[in-house]
Short mmCIF file of C-alpha atoms in Angstrom, two decimals:
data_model
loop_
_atom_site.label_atom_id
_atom_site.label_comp_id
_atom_site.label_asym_id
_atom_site.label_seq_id
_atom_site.Cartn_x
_atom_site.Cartn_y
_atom_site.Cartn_z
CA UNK E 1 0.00 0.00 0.00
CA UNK E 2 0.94 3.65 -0.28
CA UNK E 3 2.79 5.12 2.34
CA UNK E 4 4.82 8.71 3.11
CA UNK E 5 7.56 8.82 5.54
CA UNK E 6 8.97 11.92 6.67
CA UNK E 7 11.97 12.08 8.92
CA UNK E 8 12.70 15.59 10.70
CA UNK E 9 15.80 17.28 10.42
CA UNK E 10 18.76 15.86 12.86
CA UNK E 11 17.30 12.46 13.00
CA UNK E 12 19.64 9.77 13.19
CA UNK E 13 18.08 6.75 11.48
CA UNK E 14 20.78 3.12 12.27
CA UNK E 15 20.69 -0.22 11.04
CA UNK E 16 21.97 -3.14 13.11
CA UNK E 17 23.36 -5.38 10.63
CA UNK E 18 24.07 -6.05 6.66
CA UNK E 19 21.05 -7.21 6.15
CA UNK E 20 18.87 -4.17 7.07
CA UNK E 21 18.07 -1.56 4.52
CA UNK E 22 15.64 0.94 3.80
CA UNK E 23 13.41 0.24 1.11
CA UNK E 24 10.43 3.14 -0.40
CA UNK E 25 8.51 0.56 -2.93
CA UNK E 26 6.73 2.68 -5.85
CA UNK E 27 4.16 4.20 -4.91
CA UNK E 28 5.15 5.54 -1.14
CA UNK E 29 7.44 8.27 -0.80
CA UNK E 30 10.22 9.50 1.51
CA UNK E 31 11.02 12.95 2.28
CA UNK E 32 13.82 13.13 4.63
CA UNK E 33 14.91 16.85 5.14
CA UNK E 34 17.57 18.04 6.76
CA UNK E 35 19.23 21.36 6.87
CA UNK E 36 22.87 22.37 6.72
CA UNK E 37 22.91 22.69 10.42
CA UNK E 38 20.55 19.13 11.44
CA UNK E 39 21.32 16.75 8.20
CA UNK E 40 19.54 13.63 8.50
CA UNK E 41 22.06 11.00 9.35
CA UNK E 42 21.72 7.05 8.12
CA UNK E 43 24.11 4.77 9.95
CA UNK E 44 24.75 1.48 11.56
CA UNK E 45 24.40 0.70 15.41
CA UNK E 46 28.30 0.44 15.16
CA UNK E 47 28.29 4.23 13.57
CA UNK E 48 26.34 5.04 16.35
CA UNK E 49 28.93 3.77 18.87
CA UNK E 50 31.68 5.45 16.65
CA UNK E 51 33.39 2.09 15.43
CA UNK E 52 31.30 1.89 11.57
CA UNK E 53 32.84 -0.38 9.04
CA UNK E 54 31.88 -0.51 5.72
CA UNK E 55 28.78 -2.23 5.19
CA UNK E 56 27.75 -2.52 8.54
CA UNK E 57 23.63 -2.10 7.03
CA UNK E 58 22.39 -2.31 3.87
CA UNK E 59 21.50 1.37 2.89
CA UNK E 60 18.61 3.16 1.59
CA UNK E 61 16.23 2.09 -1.78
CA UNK E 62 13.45 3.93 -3.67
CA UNK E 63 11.64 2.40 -6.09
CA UNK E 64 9.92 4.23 -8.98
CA UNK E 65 7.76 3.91 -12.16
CA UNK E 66 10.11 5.75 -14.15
CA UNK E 67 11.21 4.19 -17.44
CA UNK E 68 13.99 1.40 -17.19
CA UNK E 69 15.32 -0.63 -20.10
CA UNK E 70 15.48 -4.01 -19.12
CA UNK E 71 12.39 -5.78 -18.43
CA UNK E 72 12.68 -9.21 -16.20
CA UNK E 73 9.93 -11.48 -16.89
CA UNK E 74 9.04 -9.75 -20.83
CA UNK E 75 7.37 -6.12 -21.20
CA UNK E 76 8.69 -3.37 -23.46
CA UNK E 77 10.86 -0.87 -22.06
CA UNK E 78 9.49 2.32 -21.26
CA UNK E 79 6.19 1.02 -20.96
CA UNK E 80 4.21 0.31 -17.74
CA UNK E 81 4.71 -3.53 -18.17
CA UNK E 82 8.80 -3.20 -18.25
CA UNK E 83 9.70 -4.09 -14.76
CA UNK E 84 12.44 -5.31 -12.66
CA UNK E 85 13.32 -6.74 -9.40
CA UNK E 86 15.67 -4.47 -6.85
CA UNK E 87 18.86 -5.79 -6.37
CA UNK E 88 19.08 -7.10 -2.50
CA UNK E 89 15.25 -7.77 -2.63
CA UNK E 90 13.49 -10.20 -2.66
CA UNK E 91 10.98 -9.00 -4.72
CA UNK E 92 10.67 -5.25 -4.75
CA UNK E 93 9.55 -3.95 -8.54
CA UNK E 94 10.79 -0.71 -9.76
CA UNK E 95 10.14 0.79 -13.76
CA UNK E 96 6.89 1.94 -15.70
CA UNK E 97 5.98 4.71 -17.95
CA UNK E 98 6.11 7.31 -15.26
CA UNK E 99 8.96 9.80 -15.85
CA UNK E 100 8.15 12.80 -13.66
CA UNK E 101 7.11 10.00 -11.43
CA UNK E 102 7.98 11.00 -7.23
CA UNK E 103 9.73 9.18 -4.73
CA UNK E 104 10.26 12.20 -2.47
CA UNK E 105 12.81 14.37 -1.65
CA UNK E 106 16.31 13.96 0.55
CA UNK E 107 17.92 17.06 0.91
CA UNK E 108 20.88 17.55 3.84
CA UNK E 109 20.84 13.67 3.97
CA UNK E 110 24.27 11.65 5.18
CA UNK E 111 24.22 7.96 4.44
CA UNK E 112 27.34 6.24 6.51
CA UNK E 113 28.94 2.84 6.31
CA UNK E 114 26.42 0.96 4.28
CA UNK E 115 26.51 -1.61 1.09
CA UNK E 116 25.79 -5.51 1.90
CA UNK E 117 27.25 -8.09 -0.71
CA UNK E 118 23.77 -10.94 -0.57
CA UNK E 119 25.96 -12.59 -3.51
CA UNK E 120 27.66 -12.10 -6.55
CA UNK E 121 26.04 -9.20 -8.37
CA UNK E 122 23.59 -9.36 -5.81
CA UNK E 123 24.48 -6.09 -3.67
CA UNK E 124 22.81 -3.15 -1.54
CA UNK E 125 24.52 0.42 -1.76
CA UNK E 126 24.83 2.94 0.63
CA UNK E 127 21.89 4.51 -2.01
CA UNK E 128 19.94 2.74 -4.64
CA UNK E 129 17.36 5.02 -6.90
CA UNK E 130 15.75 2.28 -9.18
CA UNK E 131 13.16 3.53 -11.84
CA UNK E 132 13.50 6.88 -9.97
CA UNK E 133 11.68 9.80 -11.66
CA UNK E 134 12.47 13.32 -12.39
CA UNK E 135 9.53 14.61 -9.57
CA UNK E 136 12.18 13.43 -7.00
CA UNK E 137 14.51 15.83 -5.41
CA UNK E 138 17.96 14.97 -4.04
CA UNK E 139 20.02 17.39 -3.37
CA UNK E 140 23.42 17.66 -1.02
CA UNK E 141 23.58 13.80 -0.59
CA UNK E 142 26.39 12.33 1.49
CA UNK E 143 27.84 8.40 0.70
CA UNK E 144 30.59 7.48 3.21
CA UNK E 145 32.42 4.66 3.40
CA UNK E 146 30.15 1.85 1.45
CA UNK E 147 30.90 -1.65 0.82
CA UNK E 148 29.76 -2.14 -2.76
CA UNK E 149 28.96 1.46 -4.34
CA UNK E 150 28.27 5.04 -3.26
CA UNK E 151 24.91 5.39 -5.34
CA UNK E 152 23.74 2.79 -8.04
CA UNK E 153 20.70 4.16 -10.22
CA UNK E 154 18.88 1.39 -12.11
CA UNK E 155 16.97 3.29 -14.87
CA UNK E 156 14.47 6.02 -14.49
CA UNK E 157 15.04 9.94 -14.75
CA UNK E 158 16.00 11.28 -11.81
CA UNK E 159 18.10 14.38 -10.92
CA UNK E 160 21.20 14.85 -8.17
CA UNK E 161 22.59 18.10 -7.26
CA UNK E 162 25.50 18.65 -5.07
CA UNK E 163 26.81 14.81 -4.26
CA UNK E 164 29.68 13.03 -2.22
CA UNK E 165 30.82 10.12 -2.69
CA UNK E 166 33.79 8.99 -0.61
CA UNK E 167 35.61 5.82 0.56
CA UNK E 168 33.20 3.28 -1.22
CA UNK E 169 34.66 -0.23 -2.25
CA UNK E 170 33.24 -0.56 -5.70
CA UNK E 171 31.69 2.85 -8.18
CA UNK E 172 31.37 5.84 -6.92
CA UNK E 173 28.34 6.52 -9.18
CA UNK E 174 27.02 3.24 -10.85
CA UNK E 175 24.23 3.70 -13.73
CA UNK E 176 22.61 0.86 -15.29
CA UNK E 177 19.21 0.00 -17.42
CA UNK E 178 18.75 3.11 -19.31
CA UNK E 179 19.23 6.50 -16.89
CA UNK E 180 18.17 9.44 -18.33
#
């Protein structure tokens, strides 16, 4: 079902192992603003204790209906039937025919010591934006020290403005299925 989530500014949101993540599944939105004085702040338990290791948690995932290229299961890309399954899932679709489609907004937002390896080419990055539209905003966005890479987008339209990256184990920026 749809959902919004909105986390205040200075919030410290923590995962307590590799295996938990974030996800927004089409449909539901996140809007985590912070300001330049309170940024938003995902971590691990560990981060919280001040001894984080790369991918201590999973990270954070939003799922659009944004166009992707590569349809699992048939469909033609672009259209409404072209879907795909989120990496680290286990069975979260992202893609459409939504472009402008909206996922929500981070803004001021610091994601710390996340990426998970589940298997080969099977990973979770500090932030994943799969079949992400334009109508989402992120903007002064924070990866620090990630496992696999800083920010993987899988398709879709969206935007970033004003981005670090730093101390990730695989891409910095990783784009796949068709990002526009």
């Amino acid at each position: 079902s749809k959902g919004t989530l909105y986390i205040e500014p200075g919030v410290t949101v923590f995962g307590r192992d590799g295996s938990d993540f974030l996800i927004v599944n089409r449909g539901s939105q996140l809007f985590a603003l912070g300001t330049v004085d309170a940024p938003i702040t995902f971590t691990s338990l560990q981060g919280l204790e001040g001894n984080g290791a790369k991918g201590d948690w999973g990270g954070i995932i939003l799922s659009g209906r944004a166009p992707i290229n590569s349809c699992n299961g048939g469909g033609t890309p672009g259209q409404a039937d072209c879907q795909n399954v989120v990496e680290g899932t286990s069975g979260s679709n992202f893609g459409g025919n939504a472009p402008e489609d909206n996922s929500g907004e981070l803004k001021y937002v610091r994601a710390l010591y996340g990426g998970y390896a589940i298997g080969s080419g099977n990973e979770l990055q500090s932030l994943t934006l799969a079949g992400v539209g334009s109508g989402t905003k992120i903007e002064y966005f924070q990866s620090y020290a990630s496992k696999d890479d800083g920010i993987e987008i899988f398709g879709g339209t969206v935007n970033l403005k004003h981005i670090v990256i730093l101390d990730h184990d695989d891409d910095g920026l990783d784009t796949d299925m068709g990002w526009q």
